[in-house]
mmCIF file of C-alpha atoms in Angstrom:
data_model
loop_
_atom_site.group_PDB
_atom_site.id
_atom_site.type_symbol
_atom_site.label_atom_id
_atom_site.label_comp_id
_atom_site.label_asym_id
_atom_site.label_seq_id
_atom_site.Cartn_x
_atom_site.Cartn_y
_atom_site.Cartn_z
ATOM 1 C CA UNK S 1 24.755 -7.888 5.002
ATOM 2 C CA UNK S 2 23.197 -11.229 4.091
ATOM 3 C CA UNK S 3 23.250 -12.462 7.250
ATOM 4 C CA UNK S 4 20.526 -11.057 9.445
ATOM 5 C CA UNK S 5 22.142 -11.698 12.698
ATOM 6 C CA UNK S 6 24.594 -9.091 11.388
ATOM 7 C CA UNK S 7 22.515 -6.981 9.715
ATOM 8 C CA UNK S 8 20.264 -6.569 12.963
ATOM 9 C CA UNK S 9 23.031 -5.469 14.889
ATOM 10 C CA UNK S 10 24.492 -2.742 12.218
ATOM 11 C CA UNK S 11 21.005 -1.386 12.458
ATOM 12 C CA UNK S 12 20.834 -1.759 16.225
ATOM 13 C CA UNK S 13 24.118 0.334 16.710
ATOM 14 C CA UNK S 14 23.220 3.121 14.063
ATOM 15 C CA UNK S 15 19.259 2.900 15.940
ATOM 16 C CA UNK S 16 20.810 3.674 18.651
ATOM 17 C CA UNK S 17 22.685 7.099 17.231
ATOM 18 C CA UNK S 18 19.338 8.267 16.137
ATOM 19 C CA UNK S 19 19.620 7.256 12.728
ATOM 20 C CA UNK S 20 16.052 7.056 11.679
ATOM 21 C CA UNK S 21 16.295 4.924 8.572
ATOM 22 C CA UNK S 22 18.383 2.290 10.921
ATOM 23 C CA UNK S 23 15.408 2.807 13.180
ATOM 24 C CA UNK S 24 12.744 2.288 10.706
ATOM 25 C CA UNK S 25 14.668 -0.967 9.187
ATOM 26 C CA UNK S 26 15.457 -2.488 12.826
ATOM 27 C CA UNK S 27 11.511 -1.806 13.215
ATOM 28 C CA UNK S 28 10.962 -3.645 10.322
ATOM 29 C CA UNK S 29 12.968 -6.530 11.563
ATOM 30 C CA UNK S 30 11.278 -7.060 15.154
ATOM 31 C CA UNK S 31 7.632 -6.508 13.167
ATOM 32 C CA UNK S 32 8.536 -9.570 10.662
ATOM 33 C CA UNK S 33 10.763 -11.963 12.937
ATOM 34 C CA UNK S 34 13.991 -11.391 10.673
ATOM 35 C CA UNK S 35 17.068 -11.657 12.907
ATOM 36 C CA UNK S 36 15.336 -10.932 16.044
ATOM 37 C CA UNK S 37 12.034 -12.343 17.568
ATOM 38 C CA UNK S 38 8.758 -10.896 16.586
ATOM 39 C CA UNK S 39 8.237 -8.165 18.844
ATOM 40 C CA UNK S 40 5.845 -5.742 17.431
ATOM 41 C CA UNK S 41 5.797 -3.762 20.314
ATOM 42 C CA UNK S 42 9.568 -2.994 20.016
ATOM 43 C CA UNK S 43 8.754 -2.731 16.224
ATOM 44 C CA UNK S 44 5.956 0.483 17.277
ATOM 45 C CA UNK S 45 8.462 1.689 19.333
ATOM 46 C CA UNK S 46 11.422 2.297 16.960
ATOM 47 C CA UNK S 47 8.586 2.768 13.915
ATOM 48 C CA UNK S 48 7.876 5.519 16.775
ATOM 49 C CA UNK S 49 10.924 7.160 16.775
ATOM 50 C CA UNK S 50 11.667 7.171 13.155
ATOM 51 C CA UNK S 51 8.543 8.564 12.534
ATOM 52 C CA UNK S 52 9.048 11.153 14.933
ATOM 53 C CA UNK S 53 12.193 12.374 12.749
ATOM 54 C CA UNK S 54 9.448 12.247 9.447
ATOM 55 C CA UNK S 55 10.344 9.264 8.195
ATOM 56 C CA UNK S 56 7.822 8.770 5.879
ATOM 57 C CA UNK S 57 8.008 4.812 5.331
ATOM 58 C CA UNK S 58 7.803 4.273 9.393
ATOM 59 C CA UNK S 59 5.252 6.845 9.517
ATOM 60 C CA UNK S 60 2.933 4.833 6.983
ATOM 61 C CA UNK S 61 4.273 1.264 8.897
ATOM 62 C CA UNK S 62 2.958 2.766 11.847
ATOM 63 C CA UNK S 63 -0.170 4.016 10.522
ATOM 64 C CA UNK S 64 -0.962 0.152 9.655
ATOM 65 C CA UNK S 65 -0.103 -0.358 13.497
ATOM 66 C CA UNK S 66 -2.498 1.509 14.432
ATOM 67 C CA UNK S 67 -5.074 0.599 11.851
ATOM 68 C CA UNK S 68 -4.882 -2.872 12.294
ATOM 69 C CA UNK S 69 -4.418 -2.398 16.593
ATOM 70 C CA UNK S 70 -0.774 -4.039 15.813
ATOM 71 C CA UNK S 71 1.519 -3.460 18.630
ATOM 72 C CA UNK S 72 -1.073 -0.864 20.189
ATOM 73 C CA UNK S 73 -4.589 -0.612 20.827
ATOM 74 C CA UNK S 74 -6.352 0.177 17.658
ATOM 75 C CA UNK S 75 -6.765 3.721 16.622
ATOM 76 C CA UNK S 76 -7.768 4.616 13.032
ATOM 77 C CA UNK S 77 -7.905 8.636 13.292
ATOM 78 C CA UNK S 78 -3.942 8.139 14.690
ATOM 79 C CA UNK S 79 -3.717 5.777 11.827
ATOM 80 C CA UNK S 80 -5.151 8.503 9.313
ATOM 81 C CA UNK S 81 -2.683 11.132 10.629
ATOM 82 C CA UNK S 82 0.126 9.291 10.079
ATOM 83 C CA UNK S 83 -1.024 8.096 6.638
ATOM 84 C CA UNK S 84 -1.501 12.137 6.133
ATOM 85 C CA UNK S 85 1.885 12.529 7.191
ATOM 86 C CA UNK S 86 3.568 9.740 4.915
ATOM 87 C CA UNK S 87 1.244 10.519 1.818
ATOM 88 C CA UNK S 88 2.436 14.693 1.917
ATOM 89 C CA UNK S 89 6.283 13.531 1.505
ATOM 90 C CA UNK S 90 4.708 11.525 -1.535
ATOM 91 C CA UNK S 91 5.322 7.872 -0.076
ATOM 92 C CA UNK S 92 3.373 5.942 -2.328
ATOM 93 C CA UNK S 93 2.156 3.039 0.128
ATOM 94 C CA UNK S 94 0.700 6.153 2.346
ATOM 95 C CA UNK S 95 -1.173 7.321 -0.755
ATOM 96 C CA UNK S 96 -2.457 4.410 -1.426
ATOM 97 C CA UNK S 97 -3.628 3.275 2.497
ATOM 98 C CA UNK S 98 -5.016 7.023 2.896
ATOM 99 C CA UNK S 99 -7.121 6.415 -0.684
ATOM 100 C CA UNK S 100 -8.902 2.885 0.643
ATOM 101 C CA UNK S 101 -9.456 4.756 3.511
ATOM 102 C CA UNK S 102 -11.287 7.631 1.721
ATOM 103 C CA UNK S 103 -12.790 4.935 -0.988
ATOM 104 C CA UNK S 104 -14.468 3.083 2.116
ATOM 105 C CA UNK S 105 -14.965 5.706 4.804
ATOM 106 C CA UNK S 106 -12.628 4.192 7.390
ATOM 107 C CA UNK S 107 -11.284 6.325 9.700
ATOM 108 C CA UNK S 108 -12.314 9.517 7.424
ATOM 109 C CA UNK S 109 -15.684 10.132 5.879
ATOM 110 C CA UNK S 110 -16.097 8.369 2.605
ATOM 111 C CA UNK S 111 -14.948 10.639 -0.240
ATOM 112 C CA UNK S 112 -14.440 9.128 -3.617
ATOM 113 C CA UNK S 113 -12.726 12.078 -5.536
ATOM 114 C CA UNK S 114 -9.996 12.000 -2.655
ATOM 115 C CA UNK S 115 -9.955 8.217 -2.857
ATOM 116 C CA UNK S 116 -9.199 8.658 -6.654
ATOM 117 C CA UNK S 117 -7.001 11.945 -6.360
ATOM 118 C CA UNK S 118 -4.717 9.638 -3.758
ATOM 119 C CA UNK S 119 -4.766 6.981 -5.612
ATOM 120 C CA UNK S 120 -3.895 8.970 -9.018
ATOM 121 C CA UNK S 121 -1.034 10.386 -6.768
ATOM 122 C CA UNK S 122 0.606 6.808 -6.072
ATOM 123 C CA UNK S 123 0.046 5.017 -9.217
ATOM 124 C CA UNK S 124 1.878 7.453 -10.893
ATOM 125 C CA UNK S 125 4.463 6.522 -9.036
ATOM 126 C CA UNK S 126 3.983 3.007 -10.666
ATOM 127 C CA UNK S 127 2.246 1.547 -7.330
ATOM 128 C CA UNK S 128 0.300 -1.489 -8.510
ATOM 129 C CA UNK S 129 -2.567 -1.959 -6.206
ATOM 130 C CA UNK S 130 -3.220 1.527 -6.498
ATOM 131 C CA UNK S 131 -3.608 1.601 -10.350
ATOM 132 C CA UNK S 132 -5.756 -1.428 -9.677
ATOM 133 C CA UNK S 133 -7.940 0.657 -7.305
ATOM 134 C CA UNK S 134 -7.700 3.479 -9.627
ATOM 135 C CA UNK S 135 -8.845 0.611 -12.402
ATOM 136 C CA UNK S 136 -11.995 -0.353 -10.523
ATOM 137 C CA UNK S 137 -12.453 3.472 -9.566
ATOM 138 C CA UNK S 138 -13.056 3.921 -13.829
ATOM 139 C CA UNK S 139 -14.842 0.753 -14.204
ATOM 140 C CA UNK S 140 -17.885 1.806 -11.314
ATOM 141 C CA UNK S 141 -17.431 5.285 -12.047
ATOM 142 C CA UNK S 142 -17.007 6.176 -8.232
ATOM 143 C CA UNK S 143 -15.141 9.352 -8.321
ATOM 144 C CA UNK S 144 -14.473 9.712 -11.554
ATOM 145 C CA UNK S 145 -16.692 9.412 -14.740
ATOM 146 C CA UNK S 146 -17.177 5.698 -15.937
ATOM 147 C CA UNK S 147 -14.772 4.441 -18.438
ATOM 148 C CA UNK S 148 -13.888 1.315 -18.880
ATOM 149 C CA UNK S 149 -11.204 1.567 -21.181
ATOM 150 C CA UNK S 150 -9.472 3.438 -19.168
ATOM 151 C CA UNK S 151 -9.816 0.854 -16.111
ATOM 152 C CA UNK S 152 -8.692 -1.618 -18.561
ATOM 153 C CA UNK S 153 -5.564 0.320 -18.982
ATOM 154 C CA UNK S 154 -5.037 1.335 -15.617
ATOM 155 C CA UNK S 155 -5.649 -3.069 -14.836
ATOM 156 C CA UNK S 156 -3.138 -3.997 -17.651
ATOM 157 C CA UNK S 157 -0.405 -1.546 -16.247
ATOM 158 C CA UNK S 158 -0.893 -3.151 -12.574
ATOM 159 C CA UNK S 159 -0.893 -6.483 -14.026
ATOM 160 C CA UNK S 160 2.349 -6.090 -16.173
ATOM 161 C CA UNK S 161 3.719 -5.886 -12.672
ATOM 162 C CA UNK S 162 2.373 -9.120 -11.239
ATOM 163 C CA UNK S 163 -0.774 -7.853 -9.413
ATOM 164 C CA UNK S 164 -2.818 -10.871 -9.203
ATOM 165 C CA UNK S 165 -6.186 -8.895 -8.409
ATOM 166 C CA UNK S 166 -5.151 -7.075 -11.480
ATOM 167 C CA UNK S 167 -4.387 -9.596 -13.641
ATOM 168 C CA UNK S 168 -8.013 -11.489 -12.354
ATOM 169 C CA UNK S 169 -10.330 -7.528 -13.576
ATOM 170 C CA UNK S 170 -8.337 -7.647 -16.613
ATOM 171 C CA UNK S 171 -9.097 -11.260 -17.467
ATOM 172 C CA UNK S 172 -13.193 -10.360 -16.469
ATOM 173 C CA UNK S 173 -12.988 -7.758 -19.223
ATOM 174 C CA UNK S 174 -11.520 -9.961 -21.570
ATOM 175 C CA UNK S 175 -14.322 -12.430 -20.828
ATOM 176 C CA UNK S 176 -17.122 -10.373 -20.939
ATOM 177 C CA UNK S 177 -15.943 -7.961 -23.676
ATOM 178 C CA UNK S 178 -15.490 -4.620 -21.127
ATOM 179 C CA UNK S 179 -13.508 -1.742 -22.595
ATOM 180 C CA UNK S 180 -11.484 -4.388 -25.059
ATOM 181 C CA UNK S 181 -13.240 -6.787 -27.399
ATOM 182 C CA UNK S 182 -13.855 -10.731 -26.190
ATOM 183 C CA UNK S 183 -11.357 -12.944 -26.066
ATOM 184 C CA UNK S 184 -11.636 -16.054 -24.117
ATOM 185 C CA UNK S 185 -8.523 -17.071 -24.609
ATOM 186 C CA UNK S 186 -6.942 -14.071 -23.271
ATOM 187 C CA UNK S 187 -9.286 -13.953 -20.250
ATOM 188 C CA UNK S 188 -7.937 -17.920 -19.378
ATOM 189 C CA UNK S 189 -3.995 -16.820 -19.832
ATOM 190 C CA UNK S 190 -4.550 -13.704 -17.377
ATOM 191 C CA UNK S 191 -6.764 -16.011 -15.198
ATOM 192 C CA UNK S 192 -4.268 -18.105 -14.937
ATOM 193 C CA UNK S 193 -1.602 -15.412 -14.206
ATOM 194 C CA UNK S 194 -3.768 -14.457 -11.349
#
């Protein structure tokens, strides 16, 4: 339904009956103030209910709440556990988030090879930010042998989806002739897109 209040009422009805997807969606509404006043604690409670039923999106969003301390006390180890649960179900956002944590060593020991594996899983599902981050790994030789051409290919995949960071990085590659022939006009066009 286009009417947010109507959508909230329907989500609430289904959530009260234990529907995990409705619990997740109602939690999202509370997290973002859509159709209800913004209430992070209520969002967390609903995400928690859906996550307990194995809802991957809810597990990931609840992980983000714990990671940033939004509506709950900050707890990176709890965030990692939730990201891992959702990632194990193949949820690309969770694979990406967990990859970032391994890449920077946030909440887990730094492990570039593990970060690359997670970025690749998400990138293979078309996750633009994961494609961009995997490109950075190839550009810098983090967890994989350095390969500028592979970095460019990954930046291009993400840039074609409108990822501004990838557009900028691809523009930089064209400006500096890294992995592609130098082409200032192409670089400027990409910078403008970004």
